Amino acid sequence: MIANVLICDDKTDRAERWKTTVKTHLPEAQVDTLTGAGLADLLTELSDAEDEARRGNSLDHETRPRIQRVERAHLLILDSDLSPAPGDLDLLQDSERGAVASTLRNGYGDDVARQLRSYTAAPAIVVVNMFWARHARPKVFDLTLNQNATAIADLTITAGELADDMLWGNDAGRDDSPYRPWQRATIPEVVETFRRSTEAGANLNLDASVLTELDIDASRLMPSQLDPFSKSPETLTFRDFADSSLGFKYTGGGEGGATHDDSCVTAMAISAIRRWLERFVVPSQTVLLDAPHLAERYWRVISAASSDLSALDRFAKLGWDDDFDAMQPALKKTAEPYVVRPVFDDTAARKLAAAQSRLNVEPSGSLDAAFAEDTSRFRLLDELVQFPTDVSGEFKYRWLEGLEGIGYEPSNRLLL
């Protein structure tokens, strides 16, 4: 349950609009805003915490009320551009205008997200308008499927998506507005995954092998999936994930580095693992398959007929605790704490599909349909458009329905 939300933005009026939007979807939640001098105070407290860590000191937030407010939240929403607009500065008292202007100048939401994850017990973090902020369309679909690969935030969205019912996990209006990009998790899913991974980190051995814990064979990973790391994948520990390019800005206690408490190392490590799996590993659909792409590849195990797309849709919507029938043994439970939706071991899934084939119980024919990445549902091929992504591996081409009112970028991908 999301009972406590904090919104941080340099523009007071926009923060209040976002607050109204959030309250519409979370009417029982406490929703607060932090703008102007309050936001500047938060950034100052974070800078002070960073200075402490770089001096080799342990963190103490007892005299940092803004950080304490962040840590009480279940969800933090940050605007990407925190630089104050002149009009907002004019609303401030003369005594605070200069400090706010200098503190927030060139401030960016994802940079703040990294500081929060490095030095606080911050909750799930959403950054708004990090990409395509000035696009003519309020909602923009990322045709690369990996523009947010190195973002620290748990979720990046446009401001136009904030009011989207489906972003908040409500499918009631799906027929009228079917836009639901598969790679964009819902906010409740993001918060729940944050909770699961935090619980998994409670007794974490920071020097344990990550791939051993996840039961992933390093030889199956592609070089591009290991780009964030400088060590052999077999030796990567949870501490290494925290110290990777997906983690701390300042690492090590030497000159120019920072000393991080184990609690912060743990928080950053599990954050980095969440983002690595979701953005580097799963999108390729090679080592780990998610439910819809497994259904697309091994549909004969799931559907009684190639024309029964509803069976594939139902399979794609199943959650971690649901029954996947013949594919249940392939479910990758070791990834559950870190991955929003169920994933499956591709090798195990392939063997299960082959066994089913040998029993001659699978339907014949071919699947003249595919999974639409922009609406998260199966459609006939003649209703879809194929496009090239930037994901690793041989499955870079995907499908979409192409909806009115949605920006598809980079747009030239649809011309190839």
Short mmCIF file of C-alpha atoms in Angstrom, two decimals:
data_model
loop_
_atom_site.label_atom_id
_atom_site.label_comp_id
_atom_site.label_asym_id
_atom_site.label_seq_id
_atom_site.Cartn_x
_atom_site.Cartn_y
_atom_site.Cartn_z
CA MET A 1 0.00 0.00 0.00
CA ILE A 2 1.27 3.48 -0.90
CA ALA A 3 0.27 5.61 2.08
CA ASN A 4 2.90 8.35 2.00
CA VAL A 5 4.09 10.30 -1.07
CA LEU A 6 6.52 13.20 -1.44
CA ILE A 7 6.70 15.34 -4.59
CA CYS A 8 9.80 17.47 -5.26
CA ASP A 9 9.75 20.16 -7.94
CA ASP A 10 11.11 23.67 -8.39
CA LYS A 11 7.73 24.93 -9.68
CA THR A 12 5.20 25.30 -6.87
CA ASP A 13 2.12 25.38 -9.10
CA ARG A 14 3.16 22.25 -11.00
CA ALA A 15 3.94 20.42 -7.75
CA GLU A 16 0.44 21.23 -6.54
CA ARG A 17 -1.08 19.97 -9.83
CA TRP A 18 0.86 16.74 -9.50
CA LYS A 19 -0.29 16.46 -5.89
CA THR A 20 -3.91 16.71 -7.03
CA THR A 21 -3.27 14.05 -9.67
CA VAL A 22 -1.65 11.70 -7.18
CA LYS A 23 -4.47 12.21 -4.67
CA THR A 24 -6.95 11.22 -7.39
CA HIS A 25 -5.26 7.84 -7.64
CA LEU A 26 -4.25 7.49 -3.98
CA PRO A 27 -7.10 9.21 -2.10
CA GLU A 28 -6.11 7.74 1.28
CA ALA A 29 -2.43 8.65 1.03
CA GLN A 30 -0.64 11.55 2.64
CA VAL A 31 0.83 13.55 -0.25
CA ASP A 32 3.23 16.42 0.47
CA THR A 33 5.23 18.73 -1.79
CA LEU A 34 8.73 20.10 -1.37
CA THR A 35 9.51 23.21 -3.41
CA GLY A 36 11.48 26.43 -3.18
CA ALA A 37 13.39 26.82 0.05
CA GLY A 38 12.29 23.39 1.27
CA LEU A 39 13.69 21.69 -1.83
CA ALA A 40 16.90 23.72 -1.53
CA ASP A 41 17.20 22.56 2.08
CA LEU A 42 16.93 18.93 0.95
CA LEU A 43 19.68 19.36 -1.62
CA THR A 44 21.86 21.10 0.97
CA GLU A 45 21.32 18.25 3.44
CA LEU A 46 22.26 15.73 0.75
CA SER A 47 25.40 17.69 -0.10
CA ASP A 48 26.33 17.76 3.57
CA ALA A 49 25.79 13.98 3.81
CA GLU A 50 27.96 13.47 0.75
CA ASP A 51 30.70 15.63 2.29
CA GLU A 52 30.55 13.52 5.45
CA ALA A 53 30.92 10.31 3.47
CA ARG A 54 33.84 11.70 1.47
CA ARG A 55 35.56 12.64 4.71
CA GLY A 56 35.18 9.03 5.82
CA ASN A 57 32.55 9.72 8.48
CA SER A 58 29.41 7.72 9.26
CA LEU A 59 26.14 9.43 8.40
CA ASP A 60 23.92 11.08 11.00
CA HIS A 61 20.60 12.50 9.79
CA GLU A 62 19.21 13.54 13.19
CA THR A 63 19.53 17.23 12.29
CA ARG A 64 18.32 16.79 8.68
CA PRO A 65 14.53 17.06 8.70
CA ARG A 66 14.17 17.06 4.90
CA ILE A 67 16.01 13.76 4.56
CA GLN A 68 13.90 12.38 7.40
CA ARG A 69 10.77 13.37 5.47
CA VAL A 70 12.06 11.56 2.38
CA GLU A 71 12.74 8.42 4.40
CA ARG A 72 9.17 8.37 5.76
CA ALA A 73 7.71 8.22 2.24
CA HIS A 74 6.72 5.10 0.33
CA LEU A 75 7.09 6.91 -2.99
CA LEU A 76 9.17 9.90 -4.07
CA ILE A 77 8.35 11.80 -7.26
CA LEU A 78 11.11 14.08 -8.58
CA ASP A 79 10.98 16.53 -11.47
CA SER A 80 13.96 16.04 -13.76
CA ASP A 81 14.84 19.74 -14.06
CA LEU A 82 15.02 21.29 -10.61
CA SER A 83 16.51 24.63 -11.70
CA PRO A 84 14.15 27.35 -10.43
CA ALA A 85 12.22 29.42 -12.95
CA PRO A 86 12.49 33.21 -12.55
CA GLY A 87 8.78 33.46 -11.85
CA ASP A 88 9.05 31.04 -8.95
CA LEU A 89 12.03 32.88 -7.52
CA ASP A 90 10.00 36.10 -7.55
CA LEU A 91 7.51 34.46 -5.19
CA LEU A 92 10.16 33.89 -2.53
CA GLN A 93 11.25 36.20 0.24
CA ASP A 94 14.29 38.33 -0.55
CA SER A 95 16.18 36.60 2.26
CA GLU A 96 15.87 33.15 0.68
CA ARG A 97 15.82 33.93 -3.05
CA GLY A 98 19.59 33.93 -3.52
CA ALA A 99 20.16 30.71 -1.59
CA VAL A 100 17.42 28.88 -3.46
CA ALA A 101 18.68 30.09 -6.84
CA SER A 102 22.27 28.99 -6.19
CA THR A 103 21.37 25.67 -4.55
CA LEU A 104 18.89 24.51 -7.20
CA ARG A 105 20.79 25.85 -10.21
CA ASN A 106 21.53 23.03 -12.66
CA GLY A 107 19.86 20.53 -10.34
CA TYR A 108 18.62 17.34 -12.00
CA GLY A 109 16.24 14.75 -10.63
CA ASP A 110 18.32 11.69 -11.46
CA ASP A 111 21.41 13.24 -9.84
CA VAL A 112 19.35 13.80 -6.71
CA ALA A 113 18.07 10.23 -7.00
CA ARG A 114 21.67 8.97 -6.94
CA GLN A 115 22.46 11.04 -3.84
CA LEU A 116 19.31 9.82 -2.13
CA ARG A 117 20.11 6.19 -2.89
CA SER A 118 23.74 6.72 -1.80
CA TYR A 119 23.20 8.45 1.53
CA THR A 120 19.63 7.85 2.71
CA ALA A 121 16.98 5.17 3.14
CA ALA A 122 14.92 6.70 0.34
CA PRO A 123 11.85 4.85 -1.00
CA ALA A 124 11.00 3.98 -4.60
CA ILE A 125 11.90 6.95 -6.82
CA VAL A 126 10.08 8.20 -9.94
CA VAL A 127 11.70 10.91 -12.08
CA VAL A 128 9.41 12.92 -14.36
CA ASN A 129 10.35 14.43 -17.74
CA MET A 130 13.88 13.05 -17.86
CA PHE A 131 13.29 12.17 -21.53
CA TRP A 132 11.26 13.97 -24.23
CA ALA A 133 10.15 16.72 -21.82
CA ARG A 134 9.32 19.11 -24.66
CA HIS A 135 7.72 16.60 -27.00
CA ALA A 136 4.53 17.68 -28.76
CA ARG A 137 2.76 14.59 -27.44
CA PRO A 138 2.22 14.17 -23.68
CA LYS A 139 3.02 10.45 -23.81
CA VAL A 140 6.10 9.16 -25.62
CA PHE A 141 6.93 5.52 -26.34
CA ASP A 142 10.64 4.65 -26.35
CA LEU A 143 11.33 2.62 -29.47
CA THR A 144 14.86 1.82 -28.32
CA LEU A 145 13.45 0.04 -25.23
CA ASN A 146 16.54 1.07 -23.28
CA GLN A 147 16.80 4.87 -23.08
CA ASN A 148 16.59 4.65 -19.27
CA ALA A 149 19.23 1.90 -18.94
CA THR A 150 21.65 3.98 -16.85
CA ALA A 151 19.08 6.05 -14.95
CA ILE A 152 19.21 5.76 -11.17
CA ALA A 153 15.46 6.31 -10.75
CA ASP A 154 13.31 3.21 -10.38
CA LEU A 155 10.91 4.60 -12.99
CA THR A 156 11.09 7.42 -15.55
CA ILE A 157 7.92 8.86 -17.05
CA THR A 158 6.63 12.00 -18.79
CA ALA A 159 4.40 14.44 -16.96
CA GLY A 160 1.59 13.46 -19.34
CA GLU A 161 1.76 9.89 -18.07
CA LEU A 162 1.31 10.86 -14.43
CA ALA A 163 -2.47 11.06 -14.84
CA ASP A 164 -2.65 7.76 -16.75
CA ASP A 165 -4.90 5.29 -14.92
CA MET A 166 -2.80 2.39 -16.15
CA LEU A 167 0.35 3.88 -14.64
CA TRP A 168 -1.40 3.51 -11.30
CA GLY A 169 -2.43 -0.09 -11.99
CA ASN A 170 -6.02 0.58 -13.05
CA ASP A 171 -7.00 -1.28 -16.23
CA ALA A 172 -10.66 -0.24 -16.05
CA GLY A 173 -10.40 2.21 -18.97
CA ARG A 174 -8.20 -0.03 -21.12
CA ASP A 175 -10.66 -0.35 -24.03
CA ASP A 176 -10.93 3.43 -24.36
CA SER A 177 -7.23 4.07 -23.85
CA PRO A 178 -5.19 0.91 -24.46
CA TYR A 179 -1.77 2.55 -24.09
CA ARG A 180 0.25 0.46 -21.66
CA PRO A 181 3.91 0.12 -22.64
CA TRP A 182 5.22 -3.21 -21.43
CA GLN A 183 8.61 -1.86 -20.37
CA ARG A 184 6.95 0.79 -18.16
CA ALA A 185 5.99 -0.83 -14.89
CA THR A 186 3.06 0.58 -12.95
CA ILE A 187 3.78 2.64 -9.85
CA PRO A 188 2.26 0.01 -7.52
CA GLU A 189 4.47 -2.63 -9.17
CA VAL A 190 7.56 -0.47 -8.67
CA VAL A 191 6.76 0.17 -5.01
CA GLU A 192 6.01 -3.51 -4.38
CA THR A 193 9.26 -4.62 -6.04
CA PHE A 194 11.15 -2.06 -3.97
CA ARG A 195 9.57 -3.60 -0.86
CA ARG A 196 10.43 -7.16 -1.90
CA SER A 197 14.04 -6.34 -2.72
CA THR A 198 14.48 -4.35 0.50
CA GLU A 199 13.27 -7.35 2.48
CA ALA A 200 15.67 -9.59 0.55
CA GLY A 201 18.49 -7.25 1.51
CA ALA A 202 17.78 -7.40 5.23
CA ASN A 203 20.33 -10.19 5.82
CA LEU A 204 22.42 -9.70 2.71
CA ASN A 205 26.02 -10.86 2.52
CA LEU A 206 27.55 -8.01 0.53
CA ASP A 207 30.51 -10.17 -0.48
CA ALA A 208 28.41 -12.99 -1.92
CA SER A 209 28.37 -13.69 -5.66
CA VAL A 210 25.36 -12.05 -7.30
CA LEU A 211 25.14 -14.48 -10.23
CA THR A 212 25.36 -17.43 -7.84
CA GLU A 213 22.51 -16.01 -5.77
CA LEU A 214 20.45 -15.39 -8.91
CA ASP A 215 21.41 -18.78 -10.39
CA ILE A 216 22.47 -17.20 -13.68
CA ASP A 217 25.20 -18.81 -15.77
CA ALA A 218 27.70 -16.06 -16.59
CA SER A 219 28.55 -17.71 -19.92
CA ARG A 220 25.03 -17.03 -21.15
CA LEU A 221 25.34 -13.27 -20.71
CA MET A 222 26.30 -11.07 -23.66
CA PRO A 223 29.20 -8.60 -23.38
CA SER A 224 26.86 -5.59 -23.66
CA GLN A 225 24.88 -6.84 -20.67
CA LEU A 226 28.06 -6.58 -18.62
CA ASP A 227 28.99 -3.06 -19.71
CA PRO A 228 28.38 -1.53 -16.25
CA PHE A 229 31.07 -3.70 -14.67
CA SER A 230 34.84 -3.88 -14.81
CA LYS A 231 35.23 -7.33 -13.23
CA SER A 232 34.66 -10.87 -14.38
CA PRO A 233 30.93 -11.64 -14.02
CA GLU A 234 31.63 -14.81 -12.02
CA THR A 235 33.29 -12.72 -9.31
CA LEU A 236 30.74 -9.88 -9.11
CA THR A 237 29.52 -9.40 -5.55
CA PHE A 238 26.67 -7.30 -4.22
CA ARG A 239 29.28 -4.76 -3.14
CA ASP A 240 30.62 -4.67 -6.71
CA PHE A 241 27.15 -3.85 -8.00
CA ALA A 242 26.95 -0.91 -5.59
CA ASP A 243 30.38 0.28 -6.76
CA SER A 244 29.60 -0.15 -10.48
CA SER A 245 28.52 2.57 -12.90
CA LEU A 246 24.94 1.72 -11.90
CA GLY A 247 25.72 2.61 -8.30
CA PHE A 248 27.67 5.16 -6.30
CA LYS A 249 29.23 8.20 -7.91
CA TYR A 250 32.05 8.17 -5.39
CA THR A 251 33.46 4.79 -4.39
CA GLY A 252 36.28 3.72 -2.11
CA GLY A 253 37.59 5.55 0.92
CA GLY A 254 40.69 6.96 -0.72
CA GLU A 255 41.29 10.41 -2.18
CA GLY A 256 38.20 11.57 -4.05
CA GLY A 257 36.19 8.59 -2.85
CA ALA A 258 33.58 8.12 -0.16
CA THR A 259 32.94 5.79 2.75
CA HIS A 260 29.48 4.23 2.62
CA ASP A 261 27.73 2.60 5.56
CA ASP A 262 26.76 -1.02 4.92
CA SER A 263 23.09 -0.03 4.98
CA CYS A 264 23.70 2.37 2.08
CA VAL A 265 25.83 -0.20 0.23
CA THR A 266 23.00 -2.69 0.56
CA ALA A 267 20.39 -0.20 -0.65
CA MET A 268 22.49 0.75 -3.66
CA ALA A 269 23.40 -2.86 -4.45
CA ILE A 270 19.81 -4.08 -4.60
CA SER A 271 18.83 -0.97 -6.56
CA ALA A 272 21.58 -1.68 -9.09
CA ILE A 273 20.55 -5.33 -9.38
CA ARG A 274 16.91 -4.36 -9.96
CA ARG A 275 17.87 -1.97 -12.72
CA TRP A 276 20.46 -4.31 -14.28
CA LEU A 277 18.02 -7.18 -14.54
CA GLU A 278 15.11 -5.05 -15.77
CA ARG A 279 17.11 -2.94 -18.25
CA PHE A 280 20.09 -5.02 -19.37
CA VAL A 281 19.14 -8.67 -18.98
CA VAL A 282 15.39 -9.19 -19.37
CA PRO A 283 14.80 -6.93 -22.44
CA SER A 284 17.00 -9.14 -24.62
CA GLN A 285 14.71 -12.14 -23.94
CA THR A 286 17.67 -14.53 -24.07
CA VAL A 287 18.86 -15.56 -20.60
CA LEU A 288 15.57 -14.63 -18.95
CA LEU A 289 12.21 -14.52 -20.69
CA ASP A 290 9.24 -12.58 -19.39
CA ALA A 291 5.75 -14.05 -19.69
CA PRO A 292 4.47 -12.42 -22.92
CA HIS A 293 7.63 -13.11 -24.89
CA LEU A 294 7.74 -16.67 -23.60
CA ALA A 295 4.12 -17.03 -24.73
CA GLU A 296 5.02 -15.58 -28.12
CA ARG A 297 7.93 -18.01 -28.57
CA TYR A 298 6.40 -21.17 -27.06
CA TRP A 299 2.73 -20.47 -27.66
CA ARG A 300 1.92 -24.12 -28.41
CA VAL A 301 2.47 -24.98 -24.75
CA ILE A 302 0.06 -22.30 -23.60
CA SER A 303 -2.73 -21.97 -26.17
CA ALA A 304 -5.04 -24.67 -27.49
CA ALA A 305 -5.11 -22.96 -30.89
CA SER A 306 -3.06 -20.32 -32.69
CA SER A 307 -6.21 -18.22 -33.00
CA ASP A 308 -6.79 -18.14 -29.21
CA LEU A 309 -4.92 -14.95 -28.41
CA SER A 310 -6.90 -14.48 -25.21
CA ALA A 311 -5.05 -17.46 -23.69
CA LEU A 312 -1.74 -15.77 -24.44
CA ASP A 313 -3.00 -12.49 -22.97
CA ARG A 314 -4.05 -14.26 -19.78
CA PHE A 315 -0.63 -15.91 -19.49
CA ALA A 316 1.11 -12.56 -20.01
CA LYS A 317 -0.81 -11.02 -17.10
CA LEU A 318 0.00 -13.69 -14.51
CA GLY A 319 1.94 -12.61 -11.44
CA TRP A 320 4.74 -14.19 -9.43
CA ASP A 321 2.32 -16.13 -7.21
CA ASP A 322 0.16 -17.48 -10.03
CA ASP A 323 0.25 -20.95 -11.62
CA PHE A 324 2.01 -21.12 -14.98
CA ASP A 325 0.94 -24.73 -15.56
CA ALA A 326 3.39 -26.52 -17.87
CA MET A 327 5.88 -23.64 -17.68
CA GLN A 328 5.93 -23.45 -13.87
CA PRO A 329 9.26 -25.36 -13.56
CA ALA A 330 10.97 -22.69 -15.69
CA LEU A 331 9.90 -19.82 -13.40
CA LYS A 332 13.03 -18.04 -12.13
CA LYS A 333 12.12 -17.56 -8.47
CA THR A 334 15.62 -16.34 -7.59
CA ALA A 335 14.85 -13.15 -9.55
CA GLU A 336 11.53 -12.49 -7.83
CA PRO A 337 12.85 -10.01 -5.24
CA TYR A 338 14.34 -7.81 -7.96
CA VAL A 339 12.14 -8.09 -11.04
CA VAL A 340 8.70 -6.51 -11.33
CA ARG A 341 6.98 -9.26 -13.33
CA PRO A 342 7.64 -13.00 -13.60
CA VAL A 343 10.62 -14.18 -15.63
CA PHE A 344 11.61 -17.65 -16.80
CA ASP A 345 14.86 -19.42 -17.49
CA ASP A 346 15.01 -19.65 -21.28
CA THR A 347 16.91 -22.95 -21.33
CA ALA A 348 14.39 -24.57 -19.00
CA ALA A 349 11.47 -23.16 -20.99
CA ARG A 350 12.93 -24.49 -24.23
CA LYS A 351 13.29 -27.97 -22.74
CA LEU A 352 9.72 -27.92 -21.46
CA ALA A 353 8.44 -26.87 -24.87
CA ALA A 354 10.46 -29.64 -26.52
CA ALA A 355 9.07 -32.23 -24.10
CA GLN A 356 5.55 -31.05 -24.87
CA SER A 357 6.28 -31.41 -28.58
CA ARG A 358 7.49 -34.98 -28.15
CA LEU A 359 4.20 -35.84 -26.49
CA ASN A 360 2.42 -34.58 -29.63
CA VAL A 361 -0.09 -32.64 -27.55
CA GLU A 362 0.67 -29.19 -28.92
CA PRO A 363 -1.61 -27.52 -31.50
CA SER A 364 -0.44 -27.41 -35.09
CA GLY A 365 -0.16 -24.40 -37.36
CA SER A 366 1.66 -21.11 -36.89
CA LEU A 367 1.06 -18.03 -34.77
CA ASP A 368 0.16 -15.15 -37.08
CA ALA A 369 0.20 -12.73 -34.17
CA ALA A 370 2.69 -11.03 -31.86
CA PHE A 371 2.91 -9.14 -28.60
CA ALA A 372 2.43 -5.37 -28.94
CA GLU A 373 4.99 -3.55 -26.78
CA ASP A 374 2.92 -0.35 -26.58
CA THR A 375 -0.37 -1.95 -25.48
CA SER A 376 0.86 -5.11 -23.74
CA ARG A 377 -1.48 -7.44 -25.59
CA PHE A 378 -1.39 -9.91 -28.47
CA ARG A 379 -2.68 -8.82 -31.87
CA LEU A 380 -2.70 -10.26 -35.39
CA LEU A 381 0.36 -9.35 -37.43
CA ASP A 382 -1.61 -7.33 -39.97
CA GLU A 383 -2.66 -5.02 -37.11
CA LEU A 384 0.92 -4.42 -35.98
CA VAL A 385 4.05 -2.55 -37.04
CA GLN A 386 7.53 -4.02 -36.56
CA PHE A 387 10.39 -1.83 -35.34
CA PRO A 388 14.07 -2.25 -34.40
CA THR A 389 15.10 -1.73 -30.79
CA ASP A 390 18.51 -1.31 -29.13
CA VAL A 391 18.23 -4.39 -26.92
CA SER A 392 21.06 -6.91 -26.93
CA GLY A 393 20.90 -10.15 -28.86
CA GLU A 394 19.00 -11.61 -31.76
CA PHE A 395 15.51 -10.54 -30.74
CA LYS A 396 15.93 -6.82 -31.36
CA TYR A 397 12.84 -6.52 -33.60
CA ARG A 398 9.54 -6.04 -31.76
CA TRP A 399 5.97 -5.08 -32.56
CA LEU A 400 3.55 -2.28 -31.70
CA GLU A 401 -0.02 -1.30 -32.49
CA GLY A 402 0.70 2.40 -33.07
CA LEU A 403 -1.87 4.55 -31.28
CA GLU A 404 -3.20 8.00 -32.01
CA GLY A 405 -1.96 10.67 -29.62
CA ILE A 406 1.21 8.81 -28.66
CA GLY A 407 4.69 9.96 -29.71
CA TYR A 408 6.92 7.14 -30.94
CA GLU A 409 10.58 8.10 -30.70
CA PRO A 410 13.08 8.03 -32.29
CA SER A 411 10.51 8.32 -35.06
CA ASN A 412 12.85 7.14 -37.83
CA ARG A 413 12.73 3.65 -36.30
CA LEU A 414 9.31 3.29 -37.91
CA LEU A 415 10.76 4.02 -41.37
CA LEU A 416 13.31 1.19 -41.28
#
